[in-house]
PDB file of C-alpha atoms in Angstrom:
ATOM      1  CA  MET A1304      17.758  -9.751  40.612  1.00 57.00           C
ATOM      2  CA  THR A1305      15.985  -9.603  36.932  1.00 60.00           C
ATOM      3  CA  ARG A1306      18.175  -8.637  33.711  1.00 56.00           C
ATOM      4  CA  THR A1307      16.671  -4.619  33.659  1.00 53.00           C
ATOM      5  CA  ASP A1308      17.867  -4.320  37.363  1.00 57.00           C
ATOM      6  CA  VAL A1309      21.186  -5.275  36.551  1.00 50.00           C
ATOM      7  CA  LEU A1310      21.505  -3.538  33.555  1.00 49.00           C
ATOM      8  CA  GLU A1311      20.531  -0.284  35.692  1.00 53.00           C
ATOM      9  CA  ALA A1312      22.608  -1.035  38.692  1.00 55.00           C
ATOM     10  CA  GLU A1313      25.817  -1.181  36.230  1.00 56.00           C
ATOM     11  CA  ALA A1314      24.759   2.039  34.197  1.00 56.00           C
ATOM     12  CA  PRO A1315      25.642   5.228  34.881  1.00 61.00           C
ATOM     13  CA  ARG A1316      22.910   6.873  36.841  1.00 65.00           C
ATOM     14  CA  ASP A1317      22.601   9.627  33.949  1.00 72.00           C
ATOM     15  CA  THR A1318      21.757   6.940  31.811  1.00 77.00           C
ATOM     16  CA  VAL A1319      18.791   5.391  34.097  1.00 76.00           C
ATOM     17  CA  GLY A1320      17.300   8.770  34.721  1.00 83.00           C
ATOM     18  CA  LEU A1321      17.183   9.307  30.555  1.00 86.00           C
ATOM     19  CA  ARG A1322      15.521   5.981  30.416  1.00 85.00           C
ATOM     20  CA  GLN A1323      13.219   6.713  32.860  1.00 87.00           C
ATOM     21  CA  LEU A1324      12.452  10.320  31.247  1.00 86.00           C
ATOM     22  CA  ALA A1325      12.423   8.356  27.941  1.00 87.00           C
ATOM     23  CA  SER A1326       9.859   5.822  29.211  1.00 85.00           C
ATOM     24  CA  ARG A1327       7.860   8.188  30.837  1.00 86.00           C
ATOM     25  CA  HIS A1328       7.132  10.441  27.773  1.00 89.00           C
ATOM     26  CA  ALA A1329       7.012   7.832  24.973  1.00 92.00           C
ATOM     27  CA  LEU A1330       3.645   8.719  23.733  1.00 95.00           C
ATOM     28  CA  LEU A1331       4.589  12.275  23.587  1.00 96.00           C
ATOM     29  CA  PRO A1332       5.902  12.288  19.988  1.00 97.00           C
ATOM     30  CA  LEU A1333       2.428  10.178  18.893  1.00 97.00           C
ATOM     31  CA  ARG A1334       0.099  12.798  20.565  1.00 97.00           C
ATOM     32  CA  ILE A1335       1.975  15.615  18.680  1.00 98.00           C
ATOM     33  CA  PHE A1336       1.886  13.827  15.551  1.00 98.00           C
ATOM     34  CA  LEU A1337      -1.818  12.770  15.868  1.00 98.00           C
ATOM     35  CA  GLY A1338      -2.960  16.213  17.162  1.00 98.00           C
ATOM     36  CA  VAL A1339      -1.491  18.345  14.665  1.00 98.00           C
ATOM     37  CA  THR A1340      -2.242  15.798  12.049  1.00 98.00           C
ATOM     38  CA  PHE A1341      -5.862  16.319  12.645  1.00 98.00           C
ATOM     39  CA  VAL A1342      -5.845  19.822  13.562  1.00 98.00           C
ATOM     40  CA  TYR A1343      -4.321  20.123  10.150  1.00 98.00           C
ATOM     41  CA  ALA A1344      -7.063  17.757   8.250  1.00 98.00           C
ATOM     42  CA  GLY A1345      -9.734  19.385   9.987  1.00 98.00           C
ATOM     43  CA  LEU A1346      -8.735  22.870   8.834  1.00 98.00           C
ATOM     44  CA  ASP A1347      -7.741  21.840   5.758  1.00 98.00           C
ATOM     45  CA  LYS A1348     -11.587  20.399   4.788  1.00 98.00           C
ATOM     46  CA  LEU A1349     -13.283  23.567   6.437  1.00 98.00           C
ATOM     47  CA  THR A1350     -10.786  26.042   4.293  1.00 97.00           C
ATOM     48  CA  ASP A1351     -11.513  24.093   1.113  1.00 97.00           C
ATOM     49  CA  SER A1352     -14.639  25.381  -0.761  1.00 94.00           C
ATOM     50  CA  ALA A1353     -14.450  22.646  -3.284  1.00 96.00           C
ATOM     51  CA  PHE A1354     -14.379  19.699  -0.218  1.00 97.00           C
ATOM     52  CA  LEU A1355     -17.370  21.533   1.136  1.00 96.00           C
ATOM     53  CA  SER A1356     -19.748  20.920  -1.647  1.00 95.00           C
ATOM     54  CA  ALA A1357     -22.186  18.289  -2.676  1.00 95.00           C
ATOM     55  CA  SER A1358     -20.909  17.889  -6.149  1.00 96.00           C
ATOM     56  CA  GLY A1359     -18.124  18.791  -8.134  1.00 96.00           C
ATOM     57  CA  ASP A1360     -14.349  18.441  -8.316  1.00 96.00           C
ATOM     58  CA  GLY A1361     -12.911  17.532  -5.423  1.00 95.00           C
ATOM     59  CA  SER A1362     -16.313  17.743  -3.156  1.00 96.00           C
ATOM     60  CA  ILE A1363     -17.338  15.294  -0.550  1.00 97.00           C
ATOM     61  CA  GLY A1364     -20.468  14.705  -2.211  1.00 97.00           C
ATOM     62  CA  ASP A1365     -18.565  13.124  -5.068  1.00 97.00           C
ATOM     63  CA  LEU A1366     -16.002  11.424  -3.087  1.00 96.00           C
ATOM     64  CA  MET A1367     -18.659   9.647  -1.030  1.00 96.00           C
ATOM     65  CA  ARG A1368     -20.702   8.516  -4.152  1.00 97.00           C
ATOM     66  CA  GLY A1369     -17.344   7.398  -5.537  1.00 96.00           C
ATOM     67  CA  VAL A1370     -16.602   5.012  -2.730  1.00 97.00           C
ATOM     68  CA  ARG A1371     -20.093   4.036  -2.069  1.00 96.00           C
ATOM     69  CA  ASP A1372     -19.927   0.618  -4.302  1.00 96.00           C
ATOM     70  CA  THR A1373     -16.843  -0.431  -2.432  1.00 96.00           C
ATOM     71  CA  SER A1374     -16.980   0.385   0.938  1.00 97.00           C
ATOM     72  CA  ALA A1375     -17.324  -2.197   3.427  1.00 97.00           C
ATOM     73  CA  VAL A1376     -20.811  -0.169   5.094  1.00 96.00           C
ATOM     74  CA  PRO A1377     -22.521   1.376   2.442  1.00 97.00           C
ATOM     75  CA  ALA A1378     -25.229   2.211   4.700  1.00 96.00           C
ATOM     76  CA  LEU A1379     -22.654   4.473   6.304  1.00 95.00           C
ATOM     77  CA  VAL A1380     -21.496   6.129   3.085  1.00 97.00           C
ATOM     78  CA  ASP A1381     -25.724   6.709   2.328  1.00 97.00           C
ATOM     79  CA  LEU A1382     -25.806   8.088   5.917  1.00 96.00           C
ATOM     80  CA  SER A1383     -23.121  10.655   5.210  1.00 96.00           C
ATOM     81  CA  LEU A1384     -25.112  11.468   1.488  1.00 97.00           C
ATOM     82  CA  ASN A1385     -28.182  12.685   3.238  1.00 97.00           C
ATOM     83  CA  SER A1386     -26.081  15.981   3.822  1.00 97.00           C
ATOM     84  CA  PRO A1387     -22.645  15.842   2.391  1.00 97.00           C
ATOM     85  CA  VAL A1388     -21.697  19.394   3.266  1.00 97.00           C
ATOM     86  CA  GLY A1389     -22.985  18.824   6.627  1.00 97.00           C
ATOM     87  CA  PHE A1390     -21.301  15.686   7.253  1.00 97.00           C
ATOM     88  CA  ALA A1391     -18.360  17.116   5.665  1.00 97.00           C
ATOM     89  CA  VAL A1392     -18.427  20.085   8.464  1.00 98.00           C
ATOM     90  CA  ALA A1393     -19.022  17.919  11.296  1.00 98.00           C
ATOM     91  CA  LEU A1394     -16.361  15.552  10.235  1.00 98.00           C
ATOM     92  CA  ALA A1395     -14.085  18.549  10.295  1.00 98.00           C
ATOM     93  CA  ILE A1396     -15.067  19.897  13.290  1.00 98.00           C
ATOM     94  CA  GLY A1397     -14.395  16.485  15.048  1.00 98.00           C
ATOM     95  CA  GLU A1398     -10.896  15.964  13.438  1.00 98.00           C
ATOM     96  CA  ILE A1399     -10.032  19.678  15.298  1.00 98.00           C
ATOM     97  CA  LEU A1400     -11.387  18.798  18.514  1.00 98.00           C
ATOM     98  CA  VAL A1401      -9.957  15.322  18.442  1.00 98.00           C
ATOM     99  CA  GLY A1402      -6.666  17.239  17.818  1.00 98.00           C
ATOM    100  CA  LEU A1403      -6.628  19.815  20.162  1.00 98.00           C
ATOM    101  CA  GLY A1404      -7.458  17.778  22.885  1.00 98.00           C
ATOM    102  CA  THR A1405      -4.787  15.379  21.943  1.00 98.00           C
ATOM    103  CA  LEU A1406      -2.286  18.060  21.998  1.00 98.00           C
ATOM    104  CA  VAL A1407      -3.220  19.843  24.945  1.00 98.00           C
ATOM    105  CA  GLY A1408      -3.929  16.503  26.947  1.00 97.00           C
ATOM    106  CA  LEU A1409      -7.680  17.379  27.723  1.00 98.00           C
ATOM    107  CA  LEU A1410      -9.750  14.339  28.245  1.00 97.00           C
ATOM    108  CA  THR A1411      -7.068  12.421  25.891  1.00 98.00           C
ATOM    109  CA  ARG A1412      -8.914   9.344  26.157  1.00 98.00           C
ATOM    110  CA  VAL A1413     -11.911  10.495  24.982  1.00 98.00           C
ATOM    111  CA  ALA A1414     -10.259  12.927  22.440  1.00 98.00           C
ATOM    112  CA  ALA A1415      -8.145   9.465  21.317  1.00 98.00           C
ATOM    113  CA  LEU A1416     -11.238   7.287  20.977  1.00 98.00           C
ATOM    114  CA  GLY A1417     -13.076  10.328  19.264  1.00 98.00           C
ATOM    115  CA  GLY A1418      -9.809   9.973  16.555  1.00 98.00           C
ATOM    116  CA  ALA A1419      -9.939   6.055  16.508  1.00 98.00           C
ATOM    117  CA  LEU A1420     -13.823   6.273  15.518  1.00 98.00           C
ATOM    118  CA  ILE A1421     -12.910   8.501  12.778  1.00 98.00           C
ATOM    119  CA  ALA A1422     -10.333   6.630  11.762  1.00 98.00           C
ATOM    120  CA  LEU A1423     -12.342   3.876  11.600  1.00 98.00           C
ATOM    121  CA  SER A1424     -15.287   5.177   9.678  1.00 97.00           C
ATOM    122  CA  LEU A1425     -12.706   6.236   6.998  1.00 97.00           C
ATOM    123  CA  TRP A1426     -11.514   2.985   6.938  1.00 97.00           C
ATOM    124  CA  LEU A1427     -14.374   1.063   6.619  1.00 97.00           C
ATOM    125  CA  THR A1428     -15.865   3.825   3.713  1.00 96.00           C
ATOM    126  CA  VAL A1429     -13.273   5.798   2.274  1.00 95.00           C
ATOM    127  CA  SER A1430      -9.993   3.709   2.294  1.00 95.00           C
ATOM    128  CA  TRP A1431     -11.762  -0.081   2.327  1.00 95.00           C
ATOM    129  CA  ALA A1432     -11.008  -0.795  -1.130  1.00 94.00           C
ATOM    130  CA  VAL A1433      -7.499   0.210  -1.070  1.00 94.00           C
ATOM    131  CA  THR A1434      -5.010  -2.842  -2.128  1.00 93.00           C
ATOM    132  CA  PRO A1435      -2.977  -3.812  -0.449  1.00 92.00           C
ATOM    133  CA  TYR A1436      -4.274  -2.696   2.909  1.00 88.00           C
ATOM    134  CA  TYR A1437      -1.676  -1.224   4.100  1.00 89.00           C
ATOM    135  CA  TYR A1438      -1.167   1.174   1.159  1.00 91.00           C
ATOM    136  CA  GLY A1439      -4.896   2.526   3.225  1.00 90.00           C
ATOM    137  CA  ASN A1440      -3.512   5.424   5.663  1.00 92.00           C
ATOM    138  CA  ASP A1441      -6.636   4.934   8.135  1.00 96.00           C
ATOM    139  CA  LEU A1442      -5.728   2.095   9.612  1.00 96.00           C
ATOM    140  CA  VAL A1443      -2.673   3.143  10.410  1.00 96.00           C
ATOM    141  CA  TYR A1444      -4.445   6.096  12.160  1.00 98.00           C
ATOM    142  CA  LEU A1445      -6.852   3.416  13.660  1.00 98.00           C
ATOM    143  CA  MET A1446      -4.037   1.555  15.400  1.00 97.00           C
ATOM    144  CA  ALA A1447      -1.876   4.969  16.254  1.00 98.00           C
ATOM    145  CA  TRP A1448      -5.061   5.946  18.660  1.00 98.00           C
ATOM    146  CA  ILE A1449      -5.159   2.451  20.537  1.00 98.00           C
ATOM    147  CA  PRO A1450      -1.924   3.366  22.849  1.00 97.00           C
ATOM    148  CA  LEU A1451      -3.098   6.932  23.782  1.00 97.00           C
ATOM    149  CA  ILE A1452      -6.743   5.272  24.564  1.00 98.00           C
ATOM    150  CA  LEU A1453      -5.257   2.739  27.034  1.00 97.00           C
ATOM    151  CA  ALA A1454      -2.519   5.076  28.558  1.00 96.00           C
ATOM    152  CA  GLY A1455      -3.988   8.467  27.806  1.00 95.00           C
ATOM    153  CA  ALA A1456      -1.584  11.568  28.525  1.00 94.00           C
ATOM    154  CA  PRO A1457      -0.142  10.843  31.859  1.00 91.00           C
ATOM    155  CA  TYR A1458       2.610  13.464  31.655  1.00 92.00           C
ATOM    156  CA  LEU A1459       2.704  17.009  30.088  1.00 94.00           C
ATOM    157  CA  SER A1460      -0.916  17.371  29.815  1.00 96.00           C
ATOM    158  CA  LEU A1461      -3.945  19.374  31.305  1.00 96.00           C
ATOM    159  CA  ASP A1462      -5.576  15.787  32.415  1.00 95.00           C
ATOM    160  CA  SER A1463      -2.369  15.386  34.630  1.00 94.00           C
ATOM    161  CA  VAL A1464      -2.584  19.261  35.931  1.00 95.00           C
ATOM    162  CA  ILE A1465      -6.283  18.544  36.646  1.00 94.00           C
ATOM    163  CA  ARG A1466      -5.260  14.928  38.391  1.00 92.00           C
ATOM    164  CA  SER A1467      -2.742  16.551  40.460  1.00 92.00           C
ATOM    165  CA  ARG A1468      -4.964  19.205  41.708  1.00 93.00           C
ATOM    166  CA  LEU A1469      -7.547  16.941  42.256  1.00 91.00           C
ATOM    167  CA  SER A1470      -5.282  14.591  44.450  1.00 89.00           C
ATOM    168  CA  ARG A1471      -4.170  17.597  46.404  1.00 90.00           C
ATOM    169  CA  ARG A1472      -7.576  18.341  47.456  1.00 89.00           C
ATOM    170  CA  THR A1473      -8.052  15.416  48.830  1.00 86.00           C
ATOM    171  CA  ALA A1474      -5.345  14.522  50.553  1.00 75.00           C
TER     172      ALA A1474
END
């Protein structure tokens, strides 16, 4: 008998059920946080006329030109500077789609991979020069997406509803 078996045998039945429920839904707070944050970030970009400009205070163009020489991948910054407004719109739409997919749990692993790629690209460009490294939030977002890439959204998600219906059809 393992230590967990002993503890569960000694614990009141309600406690065991609560532990199992908490374990089953452990990633839900992370899904909600990342989903809401990415939807908000995308909407914030789309509704900020200063950000959606090629130049000027607060513009995506000035931001990217400002980080170009300190980024880990200047070629990625140069690519965004070919069409800064188009890049900003694509980034915002990507964030919204990733956030919505994560919130409703639809293609969760794909959405999480998209979120991780967005966070990775922002870390390698915008926040690469932040020191110490733990002050930059993009690396933290990158790490936060990894559990959802690995586990998906097995509960309280459209993925689980679809999986359940497909398994009933094949049974």
